[in-house]
Amino acid sequence: MSRNTHPRGPRRARVAAVAVAAALAVCGVVAPQAAFAAPDPGSQVKVNQVAYVPGVAKVATLVSTSTSPVAWTLRNAAGTTVASGQSTVRGADALSGDSTHLIDFSAFDTPGAGYVLSAGGASSLPFDISADPVKKLRYDALAFFYHQRSGIAIESQYVGGTYARAAGHLGVAPNQGDTSVPCRQSCGYSLDVRGGWYDAGDQGKYVVNGGIATWQLQNAYERTLHVAGADATALADGTMAIPERANGAPDVLDEARWEVEFLLRMQVPAGRTDAGMVHHKIHDENWTALPTIPARDSQRRLLSPVSTAATLNMAAVAAQASRLWKTIDPTFSAKALAAAQTAYAAAKANPNRLASSTDGTGGGAYSDSSVTDEFYWAAAELYATTGSDTYRADVTGSSLYKGGSFAQRGYDWGWTGGLGDTTLALVPTGLPAADVAATRAAIVSFADAALARANAQAYPAPNNAGSVYYWGSNGQVANNANALALAYDFTGQAKYRTGVYAALDYFQGRNPLNQSYIAGYGERAVQNVHHRFWAHQADASLPIAPPGSFSGGPNSELQDPIAAAQLGGCAAQKCFVDHIEAYSVNEVAINWNSALAWLASWAAEHAGSTPAVDTTPPTVPGTPTANAVTDTSVTLTWTASSDPESGIAGYDVIRVAGDALQVVASTTTTSATVTGLTPSTSYTFVVRARNNARLSSDSSPVTVRTTGSTTDLPPSTPGLPVASAITQTGATLTWPASTDDKGVTGYDVLRAQDGTVVATSSTPSVTLTGLAPGTDHVLTVRAKDTAGQLSALSPSVTFRTLPEVTTPPPGACRVSYTANSWGTGFTASITVTNTSTSPWSSWQLGFTFPGDQKVTQGWSATYSQSGSTVSVTNAPWNGSVPAGGSTSIGFNGSYSGTNTAPTAFTVNGTPCT
């Protein structure tokens, strides 16, 4: 799949026909054999059928071929006309195929319910003018995650009797449970991986989708800590209907922690092969039948192999959690940070453990061909949490630094660099102010491009560039709308705020199908999402989707039989049907709902009139004066700051070490004592004044030297080593330096198993040579001082040298072909690899079926068939394949007799191995 234009791609084409056939057989539904009529587009007047927010633009879309303006009227619930006017002709709209006008009734701003807009002989569905629904949506969108929890009973006191259910996957019969799960490929151990969220309509739990979803919930809260005027109280303890609502911690962080704890459990334990790495996913051995209540799932659960992407996802969100929980639960904070640092070091030692695109039995593959973005994201989160120079170097040395991810596209589960940029743009760190400004500018530039695309549409949705709507298009639109929200945070320009609410209009009915994609919101709200429990359409005893559930939305690639049968030839924004088996358009997923929850939280905060914002930082505090200096502490005092607009909230004492900043004390007075210092050591401090709008000013620095100790102390313990530049016979280790009262003279690198010194260095870095290829190495570091005293051993780092280079197989291409059959149908997955030394700019795959197989519907390429001969031509986004690169495609087919696989393939006329 193309990472630039196909963010979700065929990741859930894993359900494909084999899963659907099994599901339909279980629930007694027959798969469609002939095309049906497309969904009813509803009234020609398309509105946000929930509510327009007062003080925000109110625009509707009229479908009309008239080339002249059309008269419109707005009536209240009593039928009285309260506003009228003329439409603006917009004309043909490419994404919908409609001829359109725009109706702008923004001048009418009276709150109320039951308004109806009429034009051209048609009337809209009723709607409100009110901020209340978006404020309710903030919590309903977040409630989705409690509904999706694994390993805990979903109680009626929080969700009502309709949605209450027993705990899933705790090993209570018929469950085999998640408490002792073995590896799909033998690894010699089982893990307790209970908890977490079910990812989507199935009952799998996927680390890379859990990563972005958890980050968005945590970031929704963290943003309120650093944006002037943001409302942290709306996400505080007691605001959500969850069991942890009275524990003193913000409820949104409690919900995110349910997933973080699961992610930590997915880490390979110390002492095992791949220690510190994280398993990619855990799910049923085969696809779960539809419907299946989680507690009644009887299948064996299996862990997929570790992956670098999963390891870095865990490292990123655990590091983020660590700083958010630091003062709430220090023990959990430390646990999360230790796991994050171990995972990051393991990923550095194993940078190319990529998830297989063919691991799609029983769960989505979630393959990812590049992890440059995940490395950047994880380094950014670890740096924001620790201030470590090691992580800072990885951030600033990345090609994605200062907004490189946003220059390509925003963010999604497979492209996460923008999450790191967002953190660095919001959370104060030691990065240069100019670099932070450049990162914010990149986000604003991305927002400008997305807004320009939306404003050129009859149904504004800030989608990615291009005319194709991919799987989960609503999630991508929501993510891009979140970038608009950040652009408003950074600039205050009203156009971005308008764009955010326009996206919510699109989700809630102002679209070509008059379809609200948010369950429980609007007259024509989605009900029959693809889900094993919210499966009323398949089993009348089960519920429809609960309020706040967010459908994936239009998908012009039509990657399921229902969509293919009903929607052939659809315009991109009309490729949707509210059907439980139309999984490629109507699935739910945690990463789409997290995007909606972030967006709704921001929109609720900004609903109504915009409050005045304090944009002036406090005055600079006086340069601190040091007194009461001892071997291990110092007291600092300074002249107070002032802030006439919002007042002084407090002061932070910050230790400066190079570019790294560490808050060592916080106070509301003008004096603080810093403890835990090292004797006879120089420290530099600044005092930061904070006002109640979360703006700050820093004092001039002061340098203080602690008094000397009569005892020559040993060096401090070196930091966690990180392996890089790994080859067949060598690697480079770097680690945070030790300190010593008399001076560090050097370091020993030791083999952890037996303590043998394998290298020495006078700096906190060493290049190792002469190592055995394809071998695991576990190393640790100690420091030496001028008196020959040794420090304690650092944490160990594990890495594997690269295997010996083998001669690649002959031929310019390689093809793998797998098929899953059911009845008279099958789904085939094909991976094409360029084994030549030159890149392909385009490709054409050829093969011949040995039987009467027919391609009925394909994805990610164009298929043609003459007799038994099939020709497959690349899609516009996957024609370029570098030397050594691969691309994956697939199709549904029919057959009779035996479904024997083709045995010979060609690419561009050349036979493949």
Coordinates of C-alpha atoms in Angstrom, one line a residue, residues 246-677:
A246 CA -14.1 9.0 41.4
N247 CA -10.4 8.1 41.8
G248 CA -9.0 11.6 41.7
A249 CA -7.5 11.2 38.2
P250 CA -8.8 12.8 35.0
D251 CA -11.3 10.4 33.5
V252 CA -9.9 10.6 30.0
L253 CA -6.5 9.5 31.4
D254 CA -8.2 6.6 33.2
E255 CA -9.7 5.4 30.0
A256 CA -6.4 5.7 28.1
R257 CA -4.6 3.9 30.9
W258 CA -6.9 0.8 30.3
E259 CA -5.1 0.5 26.9
V260 CA -1.7 1.5 28.2
E261 CA -1.7 -1.3 30.7
F262 CA -2.5 -3.7 27.9
L263 CA 0.2 -2.4 25.7
L264 CA 2.8 -2.9 28.5
R265 CA 1.6 -6.5 28.8
M266 CA 2.4 -7.1 25.1
Q267 CA 6.1 -6.5 25.8
V268 CA 8.5 -9.5 25.6
P269 CA 9.8 -10.2 29.1
A270 CA 13.4 -9.8 30.1
G271 CA 15.5 -13.0 29.5
R272 CA 13.6 -14.0 26.4
T273 CA 14.5 -13.7 22.8
D274 CA 13.5 -10.3 21.6
A275 CA 13.3 -9.0 25.2
G276 CA 11.8 -5.5 25.2
M277 CA 10.1 -5.8 21.8
V278 CA 6.3 -5.7 21.6
H279 CA 4.0 -8.2 19.9
H280 CA 2.2 -6.7 17.0
K281 CA -1.3 -8.0 17.9
I282 CA -3.5 -10.6 19.6
H283 CA -6.7 -12.1 18.3
D284 CA -8.7 -15.2 17.5
E285 CA -7.0 -18.1 15.7
N286 CA -9.6 -17.7 12.9
W287 CA -12.1 -14.9 12.1
T288 CA -14.7 -14.5 14.7
A289 CA -18.2 -15.2 13.5
L290 CA -20.8 -12.4 13.2
P291 CA -22.4 -11.9 15.6
T292 CA -20.4 -13.1 18.6
I293 CA -20.7 -11.6 22.1
P294 CA -17.2 -11.3 23.5
A295 CA -17.9 -13.5 26.5
R296 CA -19.1 -16.3 24.2
D297 CA -16.1 -16.4 21.9
S298 CA -14.7 -19.9 22.2
Q299 CA -11.7 -19.6 19.9
R300 CA -8.1 -19.9 20.9
R301 CA -6.3 -16.6 21.1
L302 CA -2.8 -16.1 19.7
L303 CA 0.0 -13.5 19.7
S304 CA 1.5 -12.4 16.4
P305 CA 5.3 -11.9 16.2
V306 CA 6.9 -8.8 17.5
S307 CA 7.4 -5.8 15.2
T308 CA 9.4 -2.6 15.3
A309 CA 6.3 -0.5 14.7
A310 CA 4.4 -2.0 17.6
T311 CA 7.4 -1.6 19.9
L312 CA 7.7 2.1 19.0
N313 CA 4.0 2.6 19.4
M314 CA 4.2 1.3 22.9
A315 CA 7.3 3.3 23.6
A316 CA 5.6 6.5 22.4
V317 CA 2.3 6.3 24.3
A318 CA 3.9 4.9 27.5
A319 CA 6.4 7.8 27.5
Q320 CA 3.4 10.2 27.0
A321 CA 1.5 8.5 29.8
S322 CA 4.5 8.7 32.1
R323 CA 4.7 12.5 32.1
L324 CA 0.9 12.9 32.4
W325 CA 0.7 10.5 35.4
K326 CA 3.9 11.7 37.1
T327 CA 2.2 13.7 39.9
I328 CA -1.0 11.6 39.9
D329 CA 0.5 8.1 40.2
P330 CA 4.3 8.3 40.4
T331 CA 4.6 4.5 40.6
F332 CA 2.7 3.9 37.4
S333 CA 4.6 6.8 35.8
A334 CA 7.9 5.2 36.5
K335 CA 6.7 1.8 35.3
A336 CA 5.5 3.3 32.0
L337 CA 8.7 5.2 31.5
A338 CA 10.9 2.2 32.2
A339 CA 8.9 0.1 29.7
A340 CA 9.1 2.9 27.1
Q341 CA 12.8 3.2 27.4
T342 CA 13.4 -0.5 27.2
A343 CA 11.1 -0.7 24.1
Y344 CA 12.8 2.1 22.4
A345 CA 16.3 0.6 23.0
A346 CA 15.0 -2.8 21.7
A347 CA 13.5 -1.1 18.6
K348 CA 16.9 0.6 17.9
A349 CA 18.5 -2.8 18.1
N350 CA 15.9 -4.3 15.8
P351 CA 15.0 -1.5 13.4
N352 CA 13.6 -3.7 10.6
R353 CA 11.3 -6.2 12.2
L354 CA 8.3 -5.3 9.9
A355 CA 4.9 -6.9 10.4
S356 CA 4.0 -9.3 7.6
S357 CA 1.3 -8.2 5.1
T358 CA 0.2 -11.8 4.9
D359 CA -0.6 -12.2 8.7
G360 CA -4.3 -11.8 8.1
T361 CA -5.9 -14.9 9.4
G362 CA -8.2 -14.1 12.2
G363 CA -7.2 -10.4 12.4
G364 CA -6.0 -7.5 10.3
A365 CA -2.4 -7.5 9.2
Y366 CA -1.6 -3.8 9.9
S367 CA 1.6 -4.1 7.9
D368 CA 3.8 -1.1 7.5
S369 CA 6.7 -0.9 5.1
S370 CA 8.6 1.9 6.9
V371 CA 9.1 2.9 10.5
T372 CA 11.0 6.1 10.2
D373 CA 7.9 7.9 11.4
E374 CA 7.4 5.7 14.4
F375 CA 11.0 6.2 15.4
Y376 CA 10.6 10.0 15.2
W377 CA 7.3 9.9 17.2
A378 CA 8.7 7.7 20.0
A379 CA 11.9 9.8 20.3
A380 CA 9.8 13.0 20.5
E381 CA 7.6 11.6 23.3
L382 CA 10.6 10.3 25.2
Y383 CA 12.4 13.6 24.8
A384 CA 9.4 15.6 25.9
T385 CA 9.2 13.4 29.0
T386 CA 12.9 13.0 30.0
G387 CA 14.8 15.9 28.4
S388 CA 17.5 13.4 27.6
D389 CA 20.2 14.4 25.1
T390 CA 20.0 10.9 23.6
Y391 CA 16.4 11.3 22.6
R392 CA 16.9 14.9 21.6
A393 CA 19.6 13.8 19.1
D394 CA 17.3 11.3 17.6
V395 CA 14.5 13.9 17.2
T396 CA 16.7 16.7 15.7
G397 CA 18.5 14.2 13.5
S398 CA 15.4 12.8 11.9
S399 CA 14.4 13.7 8.4
L400 CA 10.9 14.4 9.8
Y401 CA 12.1 17.0 12.2
K402 CA 10.2 20.4 12.1
G403 CA 7.1 19.1 10.3
G404 CA 8.4 16.7 7.7
S405 CA 5.5 14.4 8.3
F406 CA 2.9 17.1 7.7
A407 CA 4.6 18.0 4.5
Q408 CA 3.6 14.6 3.2
R409 CA 0.2 14.1 4.8
G410 CA -1.3 14.6 8.3
Y411 CA -1.3 11.5 10.5
D412 CA -3.0 8.1 10.8
W413 CA -2.1 4.7 12.3
G414 CA 0.5 4.1 9.6
W415 CA 2.0 7.6 9.5
T416 CA 2.7 8.8 13.0
G417 CA 5.4 11.4 12.7
G418 CA 2.8 14.1 12.9
L419 CA 1.9 12.9 16.5
G420 CA 5.5 13.6 17.5
D421 CA 5.3 17.1 15.9
T422 CA 2.1 17.9 17.7
T423 CA 3.7 16.9 21.0
L424 CA 6.8 19.1 20.3
A425 CA 4.6 22.0 19.2
L426 CA 2.5 21.9 22.5
V427 CA 4.8 20.6 25.3
P428 CA 7.6 22.8 26.5
T429 CA 11.0 21.3 25.9
G430 CA 14.6 22.4 25.5
L431 CA 14.3 22.7 21.7
P432 CA 15.2 26.0 20.1
A433 CA 12.2 28.3 19.9
A434 CA 12.7 28.8 16.2
D435 CA 12.4 25.0 15.6
V436 CA 9.2 24.9 17.6
A437 CA 7.9 27.8 15.5
A438 CA 8.8 25.9 12.3
T439 CA 7.0 22.8 13.5
R440 CA 3.9 24.9 14.3
A441 CA 4.2 26.5 10.9
A442 CA 4.3 23.1 9.2
I443 CA 1.0 22.2 10.9
V444 CA -0.6 25.5 9.9
S445 CA 0.6 25.0 6.3
F446 CA -1.0 21.5 6.2
A447 CA -4.2 23.0 7.7
D448 CA -4.2 25.6 4.9
A449 CA -4.0 23.0 2.2
A450 CA -6.7 20.8 3.8
L451 CA -9.0 23.8 4.3
A452 CA -8.5 24.9 0.7
R453 CA -9.6 21.4 -0.5
A454 CA -12.6 21.4 1.8
N455 CA -13.7 24.9 0.7
A456 CA -13.6 23.8 -2.9
Q457 CA -16.2 21.1 -2.2
A458 CA -20.0 21.3 -2.1
Y459 CA -19.9 19.1 1.0
P460 CA -16.8 20.4 2.8
A461 CA -14.7 17.6 4.3
P462 CA -10.9 18.3 4.7
N463 CA -9.9 14.9 3.2
N464 CA -6.5 14.1 1.9
A465 CA -5.5 15.1 -1.6
G466 CA -7.0 13.2 -4.5
S467 CA -10.4 11.9 -5.6
V468 CA -10.3 8.5 -4.0
Y469 CA -11.9 7.9 -0.6
Y470 CA -10.1 5.1 1.2
W471 CA -11.2 2.7 4.0
G472 CA -11.9 4.8 7.1
S473 CA -12.2 8.1 5.2
N474 CA -14.1 9.6 8.1
G475 CA -11.2 9.0 10.4
Q476 CA -8.8 10.8 8.1
V477 CA -11.2 13.7 7.7
A478 CA -11.5 14.0 11.5
N479 CA -7.7 13.8 11.9
N480 CA -7.3 16.6 9.3
A481 CA -10.0 18.7 11.1
N482 CA -8.0 18.2 14.3
A483 CA -5.0 19.8 12.4
L484 CA -7.3 22.8 11.6
A485 CA -8.1 23.0 15.4
L486 CA -4.4 23.1 16.2
A487 CA -3.9 25.8 13.6
Y488 CA -6.6 27.8 15.3
D489 CA -4.8 27.2 18.7
F490 CA -1.6 28.5 17.2
T491 CA -2.9 31.5 15.2
G492 CA -6.3 32.4 16.4
Q493 CA -7.5 32.8 12.8
A494 CA -11.3 32.2 12.6
K495 CA -11.1 30.4 9.3
Y496 CA -9.7 27.3 11.0
R497 CA -12.5 27.3 13.6
T498 CA -15.1 27.5 10.8
G499 CA -13.4 24.6 9.1
V500 CA -13.6 22.4 12.2
Y501 CA -17.4 22.9 12.5
A502 CA -17.9 22.4 8.8
A503 CA -16.3 18.9 9.2
L504 CA -18.8 18.1 12.0
D505 CA -21.6 19.3 9.7
Y506 CA -20.4 16.7 7.1
F507 CA -20.3 13.9 9.6
Q508 CA -23.8 14.8 10.9
G509 CA -25.7 14.9 7.6
R510 CA -24.4 17.7 5.3
N511 CA -23.2 15.1 2.8
P512 CA -24.5 13.7 -0.5
L513 CA -26.4 10.8 1.3
N514 CA -28.1 12.9 4.1
Q515 CA -26.4 10.4 6.4
S516 CA -25.2 11.0 9.9
Y517 CA -22.1 8.9 10.4
I518 CA -22.3 9.2 14.2
A519 CA -24.7 6.7 15.8
G520 CA -27.4 8.4 17.9
Y521 CA -26.9 11.8 16.3
G522 CA -29.4 13.0 13.7
E523 CA -32.6 11.8 12.0
R524 CA -30.7 9.4 9.7
A525 CA -28.0 8.3 12.0
V526 CA -25.9 5.2 11.2
Q527 CA -27.2 2.1 13.1
N528 CA -25.9 -1.1 11.5
V529 CA -22.1 -0.7 11.9
H530 CA -20.0 -3.8 11.3
H531 CA -19.6 -5.2 14.9
R532 CA -19.9 -8.6 16.6
F533 CA -22.1 -7.3 19.5
W534 CA -23.9 -4.2 18.2
A535 CA -25.4 -6.5 15.6
H536 CA -29.2 -5.9 15.7
Q537 CA -29.4 -6.3 11.9
A538 CA -28.0 -9.9 12.2
D539 CA -29.7 -10.8 15.5
A540 CA -32.7 -8.8 16.8
S541 CA -31.9 -9.6 20.4
L542 CA -28.7 -7.5 20.1
P543 CA -28.4 -3.7 20.1
I544 CA -27.7 -1.2 17.3
A545 CA -24.5 0.9 17.7
P546 CA -24.5 3.1 20.8
P547 CA -24.5 6.9 20.6
G548 CA -21.1 8.4 19.6
S549 CA -19.9 5.4 17.6
F550 CA -18.3 6.6 14.4
S551 CA -18.6 4.8 11.1
G552 CA -15.6 4.5 8.9
G553 CA -17.5 6.2 6.1
P554 CA -17.3 6.3 2.3
N555 CA -14.8 4.0 0.6
S556 CA -14.7 4.3 -3.2
E557 CA -12.6 1.0 -3.5
L558 CA -15.7 -1.0 -2.4
Q559 CA -13.8 -3.8 -0.6
D560 CA -16.6 -6.0 0.6
P561 CA -19.4 -7.9 -1.3
I562 CA -22.3 -5.7 0.0
A563 CA -20.6 -2.5 -1.1
A564 CA -19.5 -4.0 -4.4
A565 CA -23.0 -5.2 -5.1
Q566 CA -24.9 -2.0 -4.1
L567 CA -22.5 0.8 -4.9
G568 CA -20.9 0.0 -8.2
G569 CA -19.9 3.2 -10.1
C570 CA -20.6 5.5 -7.0
A571 CA -19.0 8.9 -6.7
A572 CA -16.5 8.9 -3.9
Q573 CA -18.6 10.6 -1.2
K574 CA -21.6 8.3 -2.1
C575 CA -19.7 5.0 -1.6
F576 CA -21.5 4.1 1.6
V577 CA -24.3 1.9 2.8
D578 CA -25.5 1.4 6.4
H579 CA -25.3 -2.4 6.5
I580 CA -23.6 -4.6 9.1
E581 CA -21.8 -6.7 6.4
A582 CA -20.5 -3.7 4.5
Y583 CA -17.4 -3.7 6.6
S584 CA -15.2 -1.7 4.2
V585 CA -17.5 1.3 4.6
N586 CA -19.4 0.8 7.9
E587 CA -16.9 -0.6 10.3
V588 CA -16.0 1.1 13.6
A589 CA -12.5 1.4 15.0
I590 CA -10.8 2.9 18.0
N591 CA -8.5 5.2 16.0
W592 CA -11.5 6.7 14.2
N593 CA -13.4 7.3 17.4
S594 CA -10.4 8.7 19.1
A595 CA -10.1 11.3 16.2
L596 CA -13.8 12.1 16.7
A597 CA -13.4 12.3 20.5
W598 CA -10.5 14.8 20.2
L599 CA -12.4 16.8 17.6
A600 CA -15.6 16.9 19.6
S601 CA -13.8 17.9 22.8
W602 CA -12.1 20.8 21.0
A603 CA -15.4 21.8 19.3
A604 CA -17.3 21.7 22.6
E605 CA -14.7 23.9 24.2
H606 CA -15.0 26.5 21.5
A607 CA -18.8 26.3 21.1
G608 CA -20.6 29.6 21.5
S609 CA -18.8 33.0 21.7
T610 CA -15.0 32.9 21.8
P611 CA -13.7 34.1 25.1
A612 CA -11.1 36.8 25.3
V613 CA -7.6 35.3 25.5
D614 CA -4.7 36.6 27.4
T615 CA -1.8 36.7 24.8
T616 CA 0.7 38.6 27.0
P617 CA 3.2 36.6 29.0
P618 CA 4.0 37.7 32.6
T619 CA 6.9 40.0 33.3
V620 CA 10.4 38.4 33.5
P621 CA 11.2 37.3 37.1
G622 CA 14.3 38.6 38.7
T623 CA 17.6 36.7 38.4
P624 CA 17.6 34.1 41.2
T625 CA 20.0 34.5 44.1
A626 CA 21.5 31.4 45.7
N627 CA 21.9 31.0 49.4
A628 CA 22.0 28.2 52.0
V629 CA 24.3 26.2 49.6
T630 CA 25.2 22.8 50.9
D631 CA 26.8 19.6 49.5
T632 CA 23.4 18.4 48.1
S633 CA 21.0 21.4 48.1
V634 CA 20.6 25.1 47.4
T635 CA 17.9 27.7 48.1
L636 CA 17.0 30.2 45.4
T637 CA 15.1 33.4 45.8
W638 CA 14.0 35.9 43.1
T639 CA 12.0 39.1 42.5
A640 CA 8.3 38.4 41.7
S641 CA 6.8 38.7 38.2
S642 CA 3.5 40.5 37.5
D643 CA 0.7 39.8 35.1
P644 CA -2.3 42.3 35.2
E645 CA -4.4 40.3 32.7
S646 CA -4.7 36.8 34.1
G647 CA -2.4 36.8 37.2
I648 CA 0.6 34.8 38.2
A649 CA -0.2 31.1 38.6
G650 CA 3.2 30.1 40.0
Y651 CA 6.9 29.5 39.3
D652 CA 9.0 26.6 38.1
V653 CA 12.7 26.3 39.0
I654 CA 14.4 24.7 35.9
R655 CA 17.8 23.1 35.8
V656 CA 19.6 23.8 32.5
A657 CA 22.0 21.2 31.2
G658 CA 23.0 22.1 27.6
D659 CA 19.8 22.2 25.7
A660 CA 18.0 19.9 28.2
L661 CA 15.6 21.4 30.7
Q662 CA 14.4 19.7 33.9
V663 CA 11.8 21.2 36.3
V664 CA 13.3 20.6 39.8
A665 CA 10.8 22.6 41.9
S666 CA 7.5 24.4 41.6
T667 CA 6.1 27.0 43.9
T668 CA 3.6 29.8 44.2
T669 CA 6.1 31.9 46.3
T670 CA 9.4 33.6 45.3
S671 CA 11.7 31.1 46.9
A672 CA 12.4 27.3 46.5
T673 CA 14.9 24.8 47.8
V674 CA 16.4 22.3 45.3
T675 CA 17.6 19.0 46.9
G676 CA 19.2 15.8 45.7
L677 CA 22.3 17.5 44.2

